[in-house]
């Protein structure tokens, strides 16, 4: 492994980019010693980071104007290949210096931070946390093969055991055509590094990210291929409208307030912005910020600048157009943002990522840039589109009225809780422990199943809240209406962390597991999705903290002699049949929780030693919103499929 010291070679004025331009820092040992520093974690997120790292390099090539297509393949043998048609990693040997005689390719892959984007003028922008370099991928791989097409030649070099060259760079033949250029990196993640959660890539995690990348890089063709047994698929993402298509996609499952999508771009010195927005008739705002293609879920300066300008521009327009009268108070930002879907994508040199999850953009200069451009360009758009502009104003005015009504409703709820003391709802059968880290709230469909669950529970750590029928669909109700709904009030009081974006505090949550327990039928599925929507919209930190679970009552029962056996799912049933080939093969499909007595409910569904819980997780923020509308749609099949493919099976983590 290379261990050269810093050796910055000059790149100023170079006409073409070659070995001399690559800035050298150090070898790969630090990466294997502290992988978390480079890829965030050694869990599933870190594992996928390896893919993002290679793909980001290809995207950099696209941003520089040299690459139009990236293909990501999860191979049948567990490796991942990323192929791009960019310039190809340079292969020429270093003429001097500590790497004299070595190819640039080998240095890029074996030396930490070796890469044009960290010093040269080959690239304008690159990621922060991301963009640590493909050498990091090599350092954390059991095996890596790099293939490069340049100058009509196909080059190949192989590395093993965390970045040790196994072969020299070798000409293995001609490239597919004289002019074809590009890079293919194929790597096998090192299982000793990713020991905790394994090295199996998750297709959905990959496709979500790839779709976002395609939206953010207009016209770039991003192809996902899964070659693994039983998982085969091929999906192409390519959007001629870029983030305009992204906004349309996000609003597709909702009712748009109007058809047009506002879009503006600007650039100055070292920074660029690309912003698209459209309102829907719903009540939630979705502003998604990106910095150099990286999702900034905690917001930051770019989003702040956008919001400030949006509030100011719309108030100005509302006054001028008569939508707001002289005596009226200004609209608040939140009124204006009701139903807004926006993408705020910026690119800048040296992005500063701050905040708890390093997902908040800290660069102050971007705020004034976004604010200034939004003030000018959005005002122009409103002037040019008065029909749309007046719709927005009208919606914001009615949001302001609803805000006042909600304030009154909220106070009424508070008074009520205060009057009842710190009292919990009558329906809640609470547990005796008050240590939230060990307590669980089961939300159970129906009073009778609720009663069974009360008998089945561990009263020390498990609380039961029966809910009757379907709760309010919060996707289609404003806050004031929501707060008047008794079922919702009960949930808020039981969980105890408040409600809504500004107020909810997961540290006050009285349970660190909230488990939805509903029947395995269509009604049960609807109730699950209504509750998931509620948590996602009104208690999002609970979802983000991984506190929300779905219980998995068994799907089948059968008999062996006189004893009844429960089987979790189709797979369990097949396993049972393999192990009991002489069985009479009659299985009952369990529909309701009511078909089990309390002992059965305890052992199959509730007891920590024998149950299966599915933990709800969210990856790509923008697309998660989209999933919420899938969940609330009428398409039961896609809903079922979503829950099956996305709820993470945490049986093994749950003791
Ligand atoms: C350094 C310099 C140049 C390109 C690359 C790295 C590069 C890296 C990767 C990783 C995956 N795909 C990639 N494509 C390119 C500039 C090359 C030139 O000027 O010819």
XYZ file of C-alpha atoms in Angstrom, residues 279 282-283 285 310-311 314-315 324 329-340 392-404 478:
35
model
C -47.759 23.736 -4.987
C -52.365 19.368 0.423
C -51.196 20.752 3.749
C -44.457 21.385 2.812
C -40.138 33.148 -0.839
C -41.912 34.732 2.144
C -45.127 36.401 -1.923
C -46.130 38.962 0.675
C -53.811 40.951 1.160
C -51.208 40.981 8.736
C -48.382 39.613 6.631
C -48.546 35.948 5.681
C -46.140 33.768 7.622
C -43.616 31.620 5.818
C -45.435 28.483 6.940
C -48.708 29.765 5.425
C -47.011 30.286 2.096
C -45.241 26.937 2.222
C -48.400 24.946 2.853
C -48.613 22.410 0.027
C -45.304 23.518 -1.475
C -50.842 30.546 -4.308
C -51.897 33.697 -2.470
C -55.417 32.388 -1.964
C -54.135 29.135 -0.550
C -51.713 30.930 1.772
C -54.493 33.197 3.063
C -56.660 30.230 3.906
C -53.667 28.508 5.542
C -53.253 31.582 7.736
C -56.903 31.348 8.815
C -56.490 27.641 9.574
C -53.354 28.427 11.574
C -55.361 30.665 13.899
C -55.403 20.469 8.477
